[in-house]
PDB file of C-alpha atoms in Angstrom:
ATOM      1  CA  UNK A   1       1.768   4.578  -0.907  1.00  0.00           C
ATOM      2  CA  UNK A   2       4.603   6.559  -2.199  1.00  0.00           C
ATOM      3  CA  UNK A   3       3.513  10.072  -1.311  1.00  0.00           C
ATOM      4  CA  UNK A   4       2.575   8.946   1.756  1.00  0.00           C
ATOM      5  CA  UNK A   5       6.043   7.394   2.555  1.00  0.00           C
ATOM      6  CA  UNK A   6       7.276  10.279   1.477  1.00  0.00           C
ATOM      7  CA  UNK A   7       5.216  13.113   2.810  1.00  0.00           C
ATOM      8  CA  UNK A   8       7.729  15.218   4.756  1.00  0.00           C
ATOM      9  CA  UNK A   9      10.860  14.153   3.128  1.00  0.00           C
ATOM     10  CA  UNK A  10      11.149  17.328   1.115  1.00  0.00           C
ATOM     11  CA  UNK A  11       9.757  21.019   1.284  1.00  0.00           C
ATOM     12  CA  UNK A  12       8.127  21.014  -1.977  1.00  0.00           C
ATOM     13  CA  UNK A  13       4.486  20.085  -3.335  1.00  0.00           C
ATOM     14  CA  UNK A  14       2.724  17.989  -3.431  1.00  0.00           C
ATOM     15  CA  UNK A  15       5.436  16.300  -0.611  1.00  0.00           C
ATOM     16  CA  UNK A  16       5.061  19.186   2.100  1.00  0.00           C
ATOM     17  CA  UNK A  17       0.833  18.945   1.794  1.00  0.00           C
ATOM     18  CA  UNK A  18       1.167  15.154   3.422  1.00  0.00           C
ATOM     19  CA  UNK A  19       1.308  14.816   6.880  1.00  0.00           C
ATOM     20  CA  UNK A  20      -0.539  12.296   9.500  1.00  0.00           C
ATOM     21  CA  UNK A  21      -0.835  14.436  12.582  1.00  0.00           C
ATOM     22  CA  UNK A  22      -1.015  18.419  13.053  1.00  0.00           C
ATOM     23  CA  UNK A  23      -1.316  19.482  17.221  1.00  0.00           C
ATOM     24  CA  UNK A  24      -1.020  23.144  18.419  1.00  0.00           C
ATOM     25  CA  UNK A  25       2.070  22.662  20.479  1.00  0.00           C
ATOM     26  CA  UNK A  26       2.474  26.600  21.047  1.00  0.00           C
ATOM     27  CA  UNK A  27       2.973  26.046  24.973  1.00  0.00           C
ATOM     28  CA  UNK A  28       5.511  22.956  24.746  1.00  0.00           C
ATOM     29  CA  UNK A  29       8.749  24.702  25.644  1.00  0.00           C
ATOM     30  CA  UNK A  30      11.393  24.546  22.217  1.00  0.00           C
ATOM     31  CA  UNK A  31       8.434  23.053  19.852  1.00  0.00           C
ATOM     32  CA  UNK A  32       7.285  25.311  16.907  1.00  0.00           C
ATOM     33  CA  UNK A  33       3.209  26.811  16.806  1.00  0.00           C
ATOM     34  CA  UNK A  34       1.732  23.989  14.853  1.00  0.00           C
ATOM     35  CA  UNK A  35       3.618  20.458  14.896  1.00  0.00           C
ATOM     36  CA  UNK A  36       3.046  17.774  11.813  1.00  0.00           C
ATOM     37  CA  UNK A  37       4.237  14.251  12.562  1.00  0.00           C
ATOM     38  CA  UNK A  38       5.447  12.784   9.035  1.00  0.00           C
ATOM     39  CA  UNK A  39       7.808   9.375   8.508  1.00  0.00           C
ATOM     40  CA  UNK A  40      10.664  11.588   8.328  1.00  0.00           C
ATOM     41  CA  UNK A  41      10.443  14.913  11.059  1.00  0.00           C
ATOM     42  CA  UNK A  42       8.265  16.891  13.238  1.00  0.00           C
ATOM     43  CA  UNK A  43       7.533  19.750  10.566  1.00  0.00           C
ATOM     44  CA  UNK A  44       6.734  23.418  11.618  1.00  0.00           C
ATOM     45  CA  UNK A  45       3.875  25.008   9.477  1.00  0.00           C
ATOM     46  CA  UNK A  46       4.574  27.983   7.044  1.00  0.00           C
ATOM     47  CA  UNK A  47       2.609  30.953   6.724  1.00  0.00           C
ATOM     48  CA  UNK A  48       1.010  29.242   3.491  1.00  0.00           C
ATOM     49  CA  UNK A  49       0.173  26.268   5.157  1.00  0.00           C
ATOM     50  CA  UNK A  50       2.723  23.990   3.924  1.00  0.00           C
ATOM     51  CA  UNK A  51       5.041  21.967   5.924  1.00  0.00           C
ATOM     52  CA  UNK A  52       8.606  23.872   6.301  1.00  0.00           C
ATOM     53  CA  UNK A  53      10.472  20.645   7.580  1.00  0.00           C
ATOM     54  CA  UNK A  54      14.023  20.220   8.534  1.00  0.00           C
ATOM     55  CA  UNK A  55      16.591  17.936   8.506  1.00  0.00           C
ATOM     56  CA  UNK A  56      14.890  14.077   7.514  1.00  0.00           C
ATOM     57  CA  UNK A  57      15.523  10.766   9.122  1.00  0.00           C
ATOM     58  CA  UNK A  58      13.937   8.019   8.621  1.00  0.00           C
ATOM     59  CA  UNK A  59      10.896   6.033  10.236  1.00  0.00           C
ATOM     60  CA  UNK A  60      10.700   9.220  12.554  1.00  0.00           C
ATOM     61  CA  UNK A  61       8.834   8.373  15.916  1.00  0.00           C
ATOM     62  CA  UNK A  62       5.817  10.176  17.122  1.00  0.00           C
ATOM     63  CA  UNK A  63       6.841  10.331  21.093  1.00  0.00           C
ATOM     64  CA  UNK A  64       5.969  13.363  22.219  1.00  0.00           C
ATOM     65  CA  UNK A  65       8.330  13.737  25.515  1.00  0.00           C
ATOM     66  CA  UNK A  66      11.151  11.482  24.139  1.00  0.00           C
ATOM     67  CA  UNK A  67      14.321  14.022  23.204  1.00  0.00           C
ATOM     68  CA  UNK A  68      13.169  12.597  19.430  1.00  0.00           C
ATOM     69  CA  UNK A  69      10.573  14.891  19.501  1.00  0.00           C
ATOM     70  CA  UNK A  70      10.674  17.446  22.039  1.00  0.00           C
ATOM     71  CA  UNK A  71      12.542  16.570  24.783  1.00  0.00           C
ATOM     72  CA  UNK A  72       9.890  17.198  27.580  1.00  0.00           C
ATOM     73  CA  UNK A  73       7.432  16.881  29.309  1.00  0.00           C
ATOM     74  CA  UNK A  74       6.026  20.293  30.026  1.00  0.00           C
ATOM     75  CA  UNK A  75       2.436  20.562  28.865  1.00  0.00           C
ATOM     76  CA  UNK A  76       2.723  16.968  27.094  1.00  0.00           C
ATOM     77  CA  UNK A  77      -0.382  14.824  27.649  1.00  0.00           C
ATOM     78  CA  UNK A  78       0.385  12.514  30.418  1.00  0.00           C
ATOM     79  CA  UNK A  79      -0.987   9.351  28.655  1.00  0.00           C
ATOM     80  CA  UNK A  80       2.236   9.656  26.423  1.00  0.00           C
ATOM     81  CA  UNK A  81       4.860  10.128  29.421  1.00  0.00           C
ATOM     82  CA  UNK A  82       6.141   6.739  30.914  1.00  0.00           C
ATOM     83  CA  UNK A  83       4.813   4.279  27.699  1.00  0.00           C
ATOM     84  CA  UNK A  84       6.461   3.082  24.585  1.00  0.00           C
ATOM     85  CA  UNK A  85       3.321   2.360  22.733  1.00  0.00           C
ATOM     86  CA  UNK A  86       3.534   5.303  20.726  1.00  0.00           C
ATOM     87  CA  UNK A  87       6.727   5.135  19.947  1.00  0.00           C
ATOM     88  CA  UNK A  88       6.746   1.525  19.092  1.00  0.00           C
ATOM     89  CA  UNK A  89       3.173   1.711  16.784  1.00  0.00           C
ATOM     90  CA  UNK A  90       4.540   4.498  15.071  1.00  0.00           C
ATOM     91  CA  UNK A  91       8.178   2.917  14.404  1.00  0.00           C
ATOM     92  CA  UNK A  92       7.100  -0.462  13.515  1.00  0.00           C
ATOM     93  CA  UNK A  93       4.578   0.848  10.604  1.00  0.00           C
ATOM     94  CA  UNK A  94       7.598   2.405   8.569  1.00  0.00           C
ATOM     95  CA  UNK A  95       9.154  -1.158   7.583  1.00  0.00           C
ATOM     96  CA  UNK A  96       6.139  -2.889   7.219  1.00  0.00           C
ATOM     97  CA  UNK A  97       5.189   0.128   4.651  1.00  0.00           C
ATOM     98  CA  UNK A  98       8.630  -0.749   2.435  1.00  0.00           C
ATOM     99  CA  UNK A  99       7.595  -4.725   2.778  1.00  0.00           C
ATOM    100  CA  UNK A 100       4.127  -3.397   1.169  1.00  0.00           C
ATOM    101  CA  UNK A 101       5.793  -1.744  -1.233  1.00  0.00           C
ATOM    102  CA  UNK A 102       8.052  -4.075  -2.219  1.00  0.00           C
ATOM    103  CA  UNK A 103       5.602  -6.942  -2.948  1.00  0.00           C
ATOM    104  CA  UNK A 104       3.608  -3.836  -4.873  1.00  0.00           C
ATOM    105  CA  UNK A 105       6.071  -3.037  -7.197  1.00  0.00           C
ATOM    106  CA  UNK A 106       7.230  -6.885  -8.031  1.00  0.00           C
ATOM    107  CA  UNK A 107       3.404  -7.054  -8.300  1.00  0.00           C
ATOM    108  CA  UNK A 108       3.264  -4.462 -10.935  1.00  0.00           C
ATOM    109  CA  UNK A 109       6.347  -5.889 -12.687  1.00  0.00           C
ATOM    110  CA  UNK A 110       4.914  -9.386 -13.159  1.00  0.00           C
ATOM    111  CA  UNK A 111       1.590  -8.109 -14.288  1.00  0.00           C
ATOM    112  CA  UNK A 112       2.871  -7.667 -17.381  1.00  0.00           C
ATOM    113  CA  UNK A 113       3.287 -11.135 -17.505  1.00  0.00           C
ATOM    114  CA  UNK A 114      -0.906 -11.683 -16.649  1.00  0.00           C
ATOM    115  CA  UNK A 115      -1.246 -10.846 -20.098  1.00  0.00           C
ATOM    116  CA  UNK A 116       0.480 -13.585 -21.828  1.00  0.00           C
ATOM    117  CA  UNK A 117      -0.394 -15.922 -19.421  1.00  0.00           C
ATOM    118  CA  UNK A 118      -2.777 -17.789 -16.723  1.00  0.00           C
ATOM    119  CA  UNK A 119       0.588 -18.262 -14.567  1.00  0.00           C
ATOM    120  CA  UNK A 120       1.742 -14.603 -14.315  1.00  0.00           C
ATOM    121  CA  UNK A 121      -2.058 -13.793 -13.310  1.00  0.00           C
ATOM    122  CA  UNK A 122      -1.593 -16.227 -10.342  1.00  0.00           C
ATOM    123  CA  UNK A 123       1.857 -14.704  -9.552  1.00  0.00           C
ATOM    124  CA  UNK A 124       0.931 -11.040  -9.779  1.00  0.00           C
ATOM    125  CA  UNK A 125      -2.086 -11.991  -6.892  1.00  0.00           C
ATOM    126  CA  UNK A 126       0.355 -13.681  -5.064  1.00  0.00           C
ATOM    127  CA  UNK A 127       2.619 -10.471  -4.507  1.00  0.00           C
ATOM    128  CA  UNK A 128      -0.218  -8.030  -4.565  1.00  0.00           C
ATOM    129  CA  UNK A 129      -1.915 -10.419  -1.352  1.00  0.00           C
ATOM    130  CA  UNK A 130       1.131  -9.998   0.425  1.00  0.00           C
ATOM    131  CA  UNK A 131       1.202  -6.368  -0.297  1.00  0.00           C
ATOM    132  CA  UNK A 132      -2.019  -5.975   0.988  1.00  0.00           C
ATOM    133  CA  UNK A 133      -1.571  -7.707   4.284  1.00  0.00           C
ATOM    134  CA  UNK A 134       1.251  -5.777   5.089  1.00  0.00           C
ATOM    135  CA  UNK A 135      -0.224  -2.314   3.297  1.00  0.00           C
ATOM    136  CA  UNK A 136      -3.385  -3.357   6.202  1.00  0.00           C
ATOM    137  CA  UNK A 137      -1.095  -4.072   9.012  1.00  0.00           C
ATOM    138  CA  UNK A 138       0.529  -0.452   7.962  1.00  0.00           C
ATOM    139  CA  UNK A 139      -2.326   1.479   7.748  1.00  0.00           C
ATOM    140  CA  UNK A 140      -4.148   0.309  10.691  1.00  0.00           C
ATOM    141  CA  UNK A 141      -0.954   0.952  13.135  1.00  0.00           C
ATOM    142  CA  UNK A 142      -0.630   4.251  12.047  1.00  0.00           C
ATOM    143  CA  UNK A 143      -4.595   5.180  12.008  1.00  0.00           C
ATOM    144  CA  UNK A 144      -4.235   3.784  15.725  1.00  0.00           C
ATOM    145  CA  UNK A 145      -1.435   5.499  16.916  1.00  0.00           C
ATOM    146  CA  UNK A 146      -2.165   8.917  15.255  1.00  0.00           C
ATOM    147  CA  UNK A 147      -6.163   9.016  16.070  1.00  0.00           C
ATOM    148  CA  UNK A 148      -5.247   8.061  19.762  1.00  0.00           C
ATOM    149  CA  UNK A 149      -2.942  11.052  19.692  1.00  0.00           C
ATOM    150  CA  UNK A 150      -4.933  13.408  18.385  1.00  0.00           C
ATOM    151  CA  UNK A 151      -7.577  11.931  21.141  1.00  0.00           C
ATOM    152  CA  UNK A 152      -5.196  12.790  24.068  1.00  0.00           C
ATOM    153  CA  UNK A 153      -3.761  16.036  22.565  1.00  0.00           C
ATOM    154  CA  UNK A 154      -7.569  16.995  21.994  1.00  0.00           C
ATOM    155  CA  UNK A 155      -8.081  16.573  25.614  1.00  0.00           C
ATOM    156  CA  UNK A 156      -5.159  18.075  27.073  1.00  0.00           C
ATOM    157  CA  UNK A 157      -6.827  21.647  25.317  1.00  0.00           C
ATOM    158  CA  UNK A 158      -4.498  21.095  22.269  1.00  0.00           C
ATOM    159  CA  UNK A 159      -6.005  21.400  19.084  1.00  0.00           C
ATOM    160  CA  UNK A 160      -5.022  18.178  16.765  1.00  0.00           C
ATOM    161  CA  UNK A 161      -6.341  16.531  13.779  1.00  0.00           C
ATOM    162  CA  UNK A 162      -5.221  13.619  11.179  1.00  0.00           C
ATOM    163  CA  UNK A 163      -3.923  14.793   8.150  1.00  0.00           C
ATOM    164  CA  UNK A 164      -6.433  13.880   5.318  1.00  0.00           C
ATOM    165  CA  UNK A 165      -4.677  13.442   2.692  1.00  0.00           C
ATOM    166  CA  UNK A 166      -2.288  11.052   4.538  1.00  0.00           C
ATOM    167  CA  UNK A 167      -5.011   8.541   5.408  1.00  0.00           C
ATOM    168  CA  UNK A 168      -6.949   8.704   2.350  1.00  0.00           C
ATOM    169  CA  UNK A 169      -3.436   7.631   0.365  1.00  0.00           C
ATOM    170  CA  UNK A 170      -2.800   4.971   2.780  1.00  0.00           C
ATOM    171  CA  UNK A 171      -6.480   3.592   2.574  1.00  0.00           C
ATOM    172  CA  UNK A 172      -7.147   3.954  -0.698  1.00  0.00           C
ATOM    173  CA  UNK A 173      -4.099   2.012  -1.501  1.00  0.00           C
ATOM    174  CA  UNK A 174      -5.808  -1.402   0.726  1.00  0.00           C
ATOM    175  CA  UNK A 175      -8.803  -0.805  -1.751  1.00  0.00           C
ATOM    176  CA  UNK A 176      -6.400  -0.478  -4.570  1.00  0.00           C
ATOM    177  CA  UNK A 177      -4.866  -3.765  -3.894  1.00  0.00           C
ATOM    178  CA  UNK A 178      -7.356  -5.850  -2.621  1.00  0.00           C
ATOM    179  CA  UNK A 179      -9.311  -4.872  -6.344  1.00  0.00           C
ATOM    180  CA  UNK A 180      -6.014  -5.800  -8.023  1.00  0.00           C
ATOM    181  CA  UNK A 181      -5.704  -9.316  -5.919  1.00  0.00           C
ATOM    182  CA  UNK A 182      -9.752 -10.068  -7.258  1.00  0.00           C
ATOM    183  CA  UNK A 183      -9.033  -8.950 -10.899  1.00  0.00           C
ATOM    184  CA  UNK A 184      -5.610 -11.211 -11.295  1.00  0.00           C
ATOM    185  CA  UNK A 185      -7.252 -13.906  -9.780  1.00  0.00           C
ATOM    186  CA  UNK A 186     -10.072 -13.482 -12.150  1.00  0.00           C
ATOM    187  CA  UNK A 187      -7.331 -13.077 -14.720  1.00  0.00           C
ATOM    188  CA  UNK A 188      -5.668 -16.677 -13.811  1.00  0.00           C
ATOM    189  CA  UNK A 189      -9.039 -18.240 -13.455  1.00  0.00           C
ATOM    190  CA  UNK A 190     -10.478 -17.196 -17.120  1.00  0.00           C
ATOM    191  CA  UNK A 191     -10.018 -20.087 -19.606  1.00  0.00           C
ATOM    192  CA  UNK A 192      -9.087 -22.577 -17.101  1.00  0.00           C
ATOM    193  CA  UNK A 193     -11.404 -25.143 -18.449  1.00  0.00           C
ATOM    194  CA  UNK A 194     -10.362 -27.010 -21.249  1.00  0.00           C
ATOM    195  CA  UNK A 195     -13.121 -26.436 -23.737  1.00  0.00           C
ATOM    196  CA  UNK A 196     -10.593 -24.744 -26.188  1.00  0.00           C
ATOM    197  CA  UNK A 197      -8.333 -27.287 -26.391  1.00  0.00           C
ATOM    198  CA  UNK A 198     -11.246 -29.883 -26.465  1.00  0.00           C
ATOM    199  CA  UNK A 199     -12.789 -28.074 -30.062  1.00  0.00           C
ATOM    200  CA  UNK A 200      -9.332 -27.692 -31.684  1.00  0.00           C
ATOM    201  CA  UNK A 201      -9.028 -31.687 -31.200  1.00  0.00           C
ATOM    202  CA  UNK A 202     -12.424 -31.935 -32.223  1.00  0.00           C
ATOM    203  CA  UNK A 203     -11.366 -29.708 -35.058  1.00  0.00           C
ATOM    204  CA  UNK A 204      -8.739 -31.774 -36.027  1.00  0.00           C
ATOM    205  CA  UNK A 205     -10.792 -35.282 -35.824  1.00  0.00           C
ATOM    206  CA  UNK A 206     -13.213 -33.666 -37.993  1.00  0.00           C
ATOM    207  CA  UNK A 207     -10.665 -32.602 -40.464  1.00  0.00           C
ATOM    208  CA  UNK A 208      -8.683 -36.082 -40.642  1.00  0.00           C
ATOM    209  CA  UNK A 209     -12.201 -37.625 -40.759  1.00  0.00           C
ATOM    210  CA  UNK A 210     -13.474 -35.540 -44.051  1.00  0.00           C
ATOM    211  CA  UNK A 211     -10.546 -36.267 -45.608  1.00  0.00           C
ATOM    212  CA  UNK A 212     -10.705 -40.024 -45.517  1.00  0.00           C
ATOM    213  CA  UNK A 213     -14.454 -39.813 -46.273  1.00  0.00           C
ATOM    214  CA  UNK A 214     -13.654 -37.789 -49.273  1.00  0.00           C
ATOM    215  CA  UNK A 215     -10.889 -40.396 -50.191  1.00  0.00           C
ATOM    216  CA  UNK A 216     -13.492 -43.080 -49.437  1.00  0.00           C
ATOM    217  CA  UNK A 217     -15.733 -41.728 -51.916  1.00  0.00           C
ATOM    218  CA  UNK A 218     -12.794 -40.794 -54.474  1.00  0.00           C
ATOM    219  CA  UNK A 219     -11.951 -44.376 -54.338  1.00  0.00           C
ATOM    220  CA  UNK A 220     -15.781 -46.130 -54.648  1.00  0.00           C
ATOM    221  CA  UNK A 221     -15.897 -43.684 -57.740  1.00  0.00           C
ATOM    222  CA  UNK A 222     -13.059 -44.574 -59.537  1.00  0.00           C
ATOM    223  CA  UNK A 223     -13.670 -48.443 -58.753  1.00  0.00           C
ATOM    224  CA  UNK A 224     -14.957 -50.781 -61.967  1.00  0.00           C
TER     225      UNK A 224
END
C-alpha cells in the first residue's frame, strides 16, 4: 500500500518502477512519448524504462483534456472530453487510500497487543476490517478508472496498458488484510471457553479436599 501510494513521488527505485497507467501520447500536442499516470504526476519514460517524473502533487487526477494533464483536446479520446468521471474516480481513491492506511498501521500497532490478550485480538480485526473496506473501495476505483482508460486510449489507436506492479500491490494488500481480519479473529476467539478456569477451580477443590481428608485421617489415627 505504501509503494503504491508512493509510486511516482520520487525518481528513484523501486518508486519510479510503479505506475497505474502507461498510453503512447506521442501525437497529443505538449505531452511527452509515453505518459504514466501515478498519485502524484503524469511521468515521461526514460530511455531505461523508468519513470523520469517532475514536480509532485498530490492525489494527481487522471483527466486527460483538463489543463491538469494536458490541456487539450487534440487527439484525446472523446469519451474523456465533456465528463468528470475520470477525474472524480481517480481523485476520490487517493483519500480513501490514507483512511486504509491509517486503520492499517493502528492495526499493526495494536497487534502487539493480540499477544497478551483476547481483547487486543478483537481490536486489531476491528482496525484491519476497516482497512480493508476502504483498501477495497480504493482498489476497485482505481482498477475502474484506469482499465476504462486504457479501454478508450486502446481504441482511439493509442497503445495503453495498467501498470502491473501497481495493481498487484494494491490487490495483494485486500488479500493481505482480509487474512489478517480471519487470523485476529481466530486469535480473540481461541480460549474463549472457560474450561481453563473451570480445571484450576477444580484444581483447587481437589487440593483443599486432600488436605482435609489427610487431616481426617491424621486425626482418626491419633484418636484413643
Amino acid at each position: 500500500m505504501f509503494l503504491t501510494l508512493l509510486g511516482g513521488a520520487r525518481n528513484s527505485r523501486p518508486l519510479n518502477e510503479i505506475f497505474f497507467l502507461q498510453v503512447d501520447t506521442s501525437n497529443i500536442p505538449g505531452a511527452p512519448s509515453l505518459s504514466r499516470w501515478t498519485f502524484w504526476e503524469i511521468c515521461a519514460v526514460s530511455a531505461n524504462g523508468k519513470n523520469q517524473c517532475g514536480s509532485s502533487y498530490p492525489d494527481f487526477p487522471f483527466d486527460p483534456p483538463s489543463r491538469r494533464n494536458f490541456g487539450t483536446t487534440e487527439n484525446i479520446p472523446s469519451a474523456f472530453i465533456g465528463t468528470n468521471h475520470y477525474f472524480l474516480t481517480s481523485r476520490f481513491s487517493f483519500p480513501f487510500l490514507i483512511i486504509a492506511l491509517f486503520f492499517g498501521v493502528v492495526s499493526l500497532f495494536t497487534g502487539f497487543l493480540a499477544m497478551c490478550t483476547r481483547i487486543g485480538s478483537y481490536i486489531s480485526s476491528l482496525m484491519a476490517w476497516i482497512a480493508l473496506v476502504f483498501q477495497i473501495i480504493t482498489t476497485c476505483l482505481i482498477t475502474a478508472v484506469y482499465v476504462q482508460g486504457r479501454n478508450k486510449f486502446n481504441a482511439n489507436g493509442q497503445s495503453a496498458s495498467v501498470g502491473v506492479k501497481a495493481f498487484a500491490f494494491m490487490w495483494t494488500a485486500v488479500a493481505c488484510l482480509l487474512l489478517a481480519c480471519m487470523f485476529y479473529c481466530m486469535g480473540g476467539a481461541v480460549g474463549r471457553k472457560e474450561r481453563g478456569y473451570s480445571g484450576r477451580e477444580h484444581r483447587r477443590r481437589g487440593f483443599f479436599s486432600s488436605a482435609r481428608s489427610n487431616s481426617v485421617r491424621s486425626n482418626k489415627e491419633t484418636a484413643p
